[in-house]
Structures are given as C-alpha cells and as structure tokens.
Amino acid sequence: MTASAQREESARPRLPVWQSVKAGYGTSWKNLGALGRAAALPLVISILLEGLIPEDSGSALGMLRIVLSFVLAALFQIVWLRFLLLRSPETRPGFLNLPGSGFLPFLGYSLLLLIPYIPALFFQYAATNYDGPTPVITIALIIVLYIFALYIGVRFGFAFLWIAINAPQRLRASWRATRKNGLRIVIAFGAVAVPLFALFFAGGVLASMVSTDIALQLETGVYETWLFWIMVVFGNAAFYLYYALACTVMVQAFTILTGWNTSQREILERFE
C-alpha cells in the first residue's frame, strides 16, 4: 500500500454505532408526522393483505401476498429515504406518494440483495422440516448466514440511497464507501431493533399474565379473530417502524461516510 493510500485509509471515518442508533430514533421521532404519512397507506394495505389472505390460502394467493407486501415496503422506504436525504418541501411525504422513476431500480436492487439470504433460508427450511430437535450447530450456522447476508446488504446498501435521490452511484461506490464500517452498520441495525423486540415481548408477557386464554392462544398460535387482528396490526406496525429506523440509521451512516450534505445535495467526488 502506497503512502497516499495509507493516509486515505487512516483518514477514513469510523461510524459511531451508538450515535447512529440515537439518530435513528431521534430523527424518526422529530419527523413522526412525515413518517406516519409515508407509512400509512402501505401499512394499511399490508395489514389487509395479511389479514384477508391467510398463509394456507394456496400458492398463487400466497405468492401474490408476498410480492405485494415486498413492493409496499419498498414504496415506503424509497419515499422515506428521499425525504430524509433531501428534506425539501417537495419530498415531504403525503398520504399518497408517487415513488418516482427510481422505484423500479430500487425494486431490482432489493431483489438482487435477497440472493445472499438464500443459504440461510435453505438451512432454516431444512431445520424446520427436520424430524427431531434442531442441533445447536445448525441454529448457529443459520444465525451466522443471516448476519453474513445482512453484512453484504449493508455494504451495498448505499445504492438504495443514491437511487432515492437519482444519483448515478451504485453498488461499487457503496462497497467502497462502507469499507471498514460494514460490521458497525450491522451492529447499529441490530441495536435499533432491540427496543422494538423488547416492547413486543413485554406486551405478549403482559397479555399472557392478564388472561390465561390469551396465553394459550399465544402458545399454540391458534388465535381467535380479535386477537388475530391485533397481532396482524401490531406485527406489521412493528415491521414498518423498524424499516423507518433502519432507513434513518442508514442515512446517518451515509452522511458520515460519504460527506452527504442536505444543503449541498451532492456526494463528495471521492465516491463517484
């Protein structure tokens, strides 16, 4: 490595994980109205899809539900990312948001970055259909494969932000910009999810303590209609809130690692 390359490497910023997690929650809270408007329609449709099309409704309907849910999540994310990055009146979300010309590339890259998850999904499927208790080493392998897939996703993840603002940079620029910071972003993604999981778990424990009937339903997974709809609503809301927080963390990382400035609305030349 040349002296100039060493200087560039030593000058490369390191993402502060805790600051990024705080920014995820703080920025989302300060823009709660915009977040609610961006998520409202995709969230409602996602709830209706899950509530009206059960998992055992057949392969065609089940696949339609998965595809539509995927598209709706991507629609929310591109609108939310564009607002976070540009902060202009034109990008402030409404209840009905047009995704723009970058939506199809956004979907395409989303599908592309699902590929690293295939090994984890394969082993998870095999473990689920295994006749007997799943070996600990298999569970550990599945976790490692999911973390690896998430690592690949965050290393290429800046491409989604560039798509959201119609910038030309894509996968190679993202891989370069996130160098030495991939694991930090992964840790930030995990940390931002902890309060959500804790809240969801605490809600389930509290409900179980209130009623033995609810506890039995939660244990067996066979819900009465009212509890089913509560689970669907809160489950989807939790997922969309996590999408919002993860996007905000990614924007924080993007700002620090690329030098993005909302007043300039341009990327530093070293990442072109």
PDB file of C-alpha atoms in Angstrom, residues 180-269:
ATOM      1  CA  LYS A 180     -14.211  -0.843   7.376  1.00  0.00           C
ATOM      2  CA  ASN A 181     -17.723   0.056   8.578  1.00  0.00           C
ATOM      3  CA  GLY A 182     -19.893  -2.852   7.437  1.00  0.00           C
ATOM      4  CA  LEU A 183     -19.965  -4.579  10.827  1.00  0.00           C
ATOM      5  CA  ARG A 184     -20.598  -1.264  12.565  1.00  0.00           C
ATOM      6  CA  ILE A 185     -23.702  -0.722  10.449  1.00  0.00           C
ATOM      7  CA  VAL A 186     -24.837  -4.310  11.105  1.00  0.00           C
ATOM      8  CA  ILE A 187     -24.442  -3.762  14.858  1.00  0.00           C
ATOM      9  CA  ALA A 188     -26.391  -0.490  14.605  1.00  0.00           C
ATOM     10  CA  PHE A 189     -29.180  -2.306  12.742  1.00  0.00           C
ATOM     11  CA  GLY A 190     -29.314  -4.913  15.477  1.00  0.00           C
ATOM     12  CA  ALA A 191     -29.193  -2.370  18.302  1.00  0.00           C
ATOM     13  CA  VAL A 192     -32.002  -0.275  16.852  1.00  0.00           C
ATOM     14  CA  ALA A 193     -34.224  -3.374  16.810  1.00  0.00           C
ATOM     15  CA  VAL A 194     -33.663  -4.332  20.456  1.00  0.00           C
ATOM     16  CA  PRO A 195     -36.208  -1.879  21.977  1.00  0.00           C
ATOM     17  CA  LEU A 196     -38.842  -2.955  19.453  1.00  0.00           C
ATOM     18  CA  PHE A 197     -38.379  -6.648  20.214  1.00  0.00           C
ATOM     19  CA  ALA A 198     -38.332  -5.914  23.937  1.00  0.00           C
ATOM     20  CA  LEU A 199     -41.565  -3.934  23.685  1.00  0.00           C
ATOM     21  CA  PHE A 200     -43.255  -6.620  21.611  1.00  0.00           C
ATOM     22  CA  PHE A 201     -42.104  -9.352  24.016  1.00  0.00           C
ATOM     23  CA  ALA A 202     -43.186  -7.350  27.058  1.00  0.00           C
ATOM     24  CA  GLY A 203     -46.619  -6.815  25.509  1.00  0.00           C
ATOM     25  CA  GLY A 204     -47.023 -10.550  24.956  1.00  0.00           C
ATOM     26  CA  VAL A 205     -45.937 -11.362  28.527  1.00  0.00           C
ATOM     27  CA  LEU A 206     -48.287  -8.732  29.966  1.00  0.00           C
ATOM     28  CA  ALA A 207     -51.219 -10.004  27.891  1.00  0.00           C
ATOM     29  CA  SER A 208     -50.468 -13.565  28.994  1.00  0.00           C
ATOM     30  CA  MET A 209     -50.466 -12.500  32.644  1.00  0.00           C
ATOM     31  CA  VAL A 210     -53.826 -10.778  32.230  1.00  0.00           C
ATOM     32  CA  SER A 211     -55.593 -13.763  30.672  1.00  0.00           C
ATOM     33  CA  THR A 212     -54.791 -17.488  30.595  1.00  0.00           C
ATOM     34  CA  ASP A 213     -56.881 -17.716  27.415  1.00  0.00           C
ATOM     35  CA  ILE A 214     -54.571 -15.238  25.671  1.00  0.00           C
ATOM     36  CA  ALA A 215     -51.533 -17.096  26.991  1.00  0.00           C
ATOM     37  CA  LEU A 216     -52.838 -20.355  25.498  1.00  0.00           C
ATOM     38  CA  GLN A 217     -53.520 -18.707  22.137  1.00  0.00           C
ATOM     39  CA  LEU A 218     -50.050 -17.169  22.032  1.00  0.00           C
ATOM     40  CA  GLU A 219     -48.505 -20.516  22.918  1.00  0.00           C
ATOM     41  CA  THR A 220     -50.417 -22.561  20.339  1.00  0.00           C
ATOM     42  CA  GLY A 221     -50.552 -19.959  17.575  1.00  0.00           C
ATOM     43  CA  VAL A 222     -54.284 -20.566  17.133  1.00  0.00           C
ATOM     44  CA  TYR A 223     -55.912 -17.170  17.617  1.00  0.00           C
ATOM     45  CA  GLU A 224     -59.456 -16.007  17.968  1.00  0.00           C
ATOM     46  CA  THR A 225     -60.435 -13.424  15.349  1.00  0.00           C
ATOM     47  CA  TRP A 226     -59.977 -10.383  17.592  1.00  0.00           C
ATOM     48  CA  LEU A 227     -56.544 -11.464  18.805  1.00  0.00           C
ATOM     49  CA  PHE A 228     -55.516 -12.422  15.276  1.00  0.00           C
ATOM     50  CA  TRP A 229     -56.238  -8.910  14.008  1.00  0.00           C
ATOM     51  CA  ILE A 230     -54.423  -7.347  16.960  1.00  0.00           C
ATOM     52  CA  MET A 231     -51.365  -9.485  16.178  1.00  0.00           C
ATOM     53  CA  VAL A 232     -51.546  -8.572  12.484  1.00  0.00           C
ATOM     54  CA  VAL A 233     -51.855  -4.827  13.168  1.00  0.00           C
ATOM     55  CA  PHE A 234     -49.110  -4.646  15.789  1.00  0.00           C
ATOM     56  CA  GLY A 235     -46.836  -7.031  13.898  1.00  0.00           C
ATOM     57  CA  ASN A 236     -46.985  -5.009  10.681  1.00  0.00           C
ATOM     58  CA  ALA A 237     -46.665  -1.715  12.568  1.00  0.00           C
ATOM     59  CA  ALA A 238     -43.530  -3.044  14.285  1.00  0.00           C
ATOM     60  CA  PHE A 239     -42.030  -4.073  10.947  1.00  0.00           C
ATOM     61  CA  TYR A 240     -42.714  -0.698   9.351  1.00  0.00           C
ATOM     62  CA  LEU A 241     -41.304   1.109  12.358  1.00  0.00           C
ATOM     63  CA  TYR A 242     -38.170  -0.985  12.045  1.00  0.00           C
ATOM     64  CA  TYR A 243     -37.958  -0.188   8.321  1.00  0.00           C
ATOM     65  CA  ALA A 244     -38.159   3.501   9.220  1.00  0.00           C
ATOM     66  CA  LEU A 245     -35.490   3.246  11.922  1.00  0.00           C
ATOM     67  CA  ALA A 246     -33.169   1.174   9.722  1.00  0.00           C
ATOM     68  CA  CYS A 247     -33.504   3.704   6.895  1.00  0.00           C
ATOM     69  CA  THR A 248     -32.722   6.534   9.308  1.00  0.00           C
ATOM     70  CA  VAL A 249     -29.644   4.697  10.605  1.00  0.00           C
ATOM     71  CA  MET A 250     -28.535   4.127   7.010  1.00  0.00           C
ATOM     72  CA  VAL A 251     -28.925   7.834   6.236  1.00  0.00           C
ATOM     73  CA  GLN A 252     -26.862   8.662   9.329  1.00  0.00           C
ATOM     74  CA  ALA A 253     -24.132   6.287   8.137  1.00  0.00           C
ATOM     75  CA  PHE A 254     -24.385   7.704   4.627  1.00  0.00           C
ATOM     76  CA  THR A 255     -23.955  11.256   5.919  1.00  0.00           C
ATOM     77  CA  ILE A 256     -20.876  10.379   7.953  1.00  0.00           C
ATOM     78  CA  LEU A 257     -19.163   8.060   5.477  1.00  0.00           C
ATOM     79  CA  THR A 258     -19.779   9.976   2.233  1.00  0.00           C
ATOM     80  CA  GLY A 259     -19.958  13.561   3.436  1.00  0.00           C
ATOM     81  CA  TRP A 260     -23.515  13.987   2.196  1.00  0.00           C
ATOM     82  CA  ASN A 261     -24.882  17.434   2.996  1.00  0.00           C
ATOM     83  CA  THR A 262     -28.555  18.282   2.566  1.00  0.00           C
ATOM     84  CA  SER A 263     -27.738  21.929   1.826  1.00  0.00           C
ATOM     85  CA  GLN A 264     -25.372  20.984  -0.995  1.00  0.00           C
ATOM     86  CA  ARG A 265     -27.334  17.905  -2.104  1.00  0.00           C
ATOM     87  CA  GLU A 266     -24.278  16.324  -3.652  1.00  0.00           C
ATOM     88  CA  ILE A 267     -21.906  13.460  -2.939  1.00  0.00           C
ATOM     89  CA  LEU A 268     -18.200  14.000  -2.354  1.00  0.00           C
ATOM     90  CA  GLU A 269     -16.213  13.360  -5.526  1.00  0.00           C
TER      91      GLU A 269
END
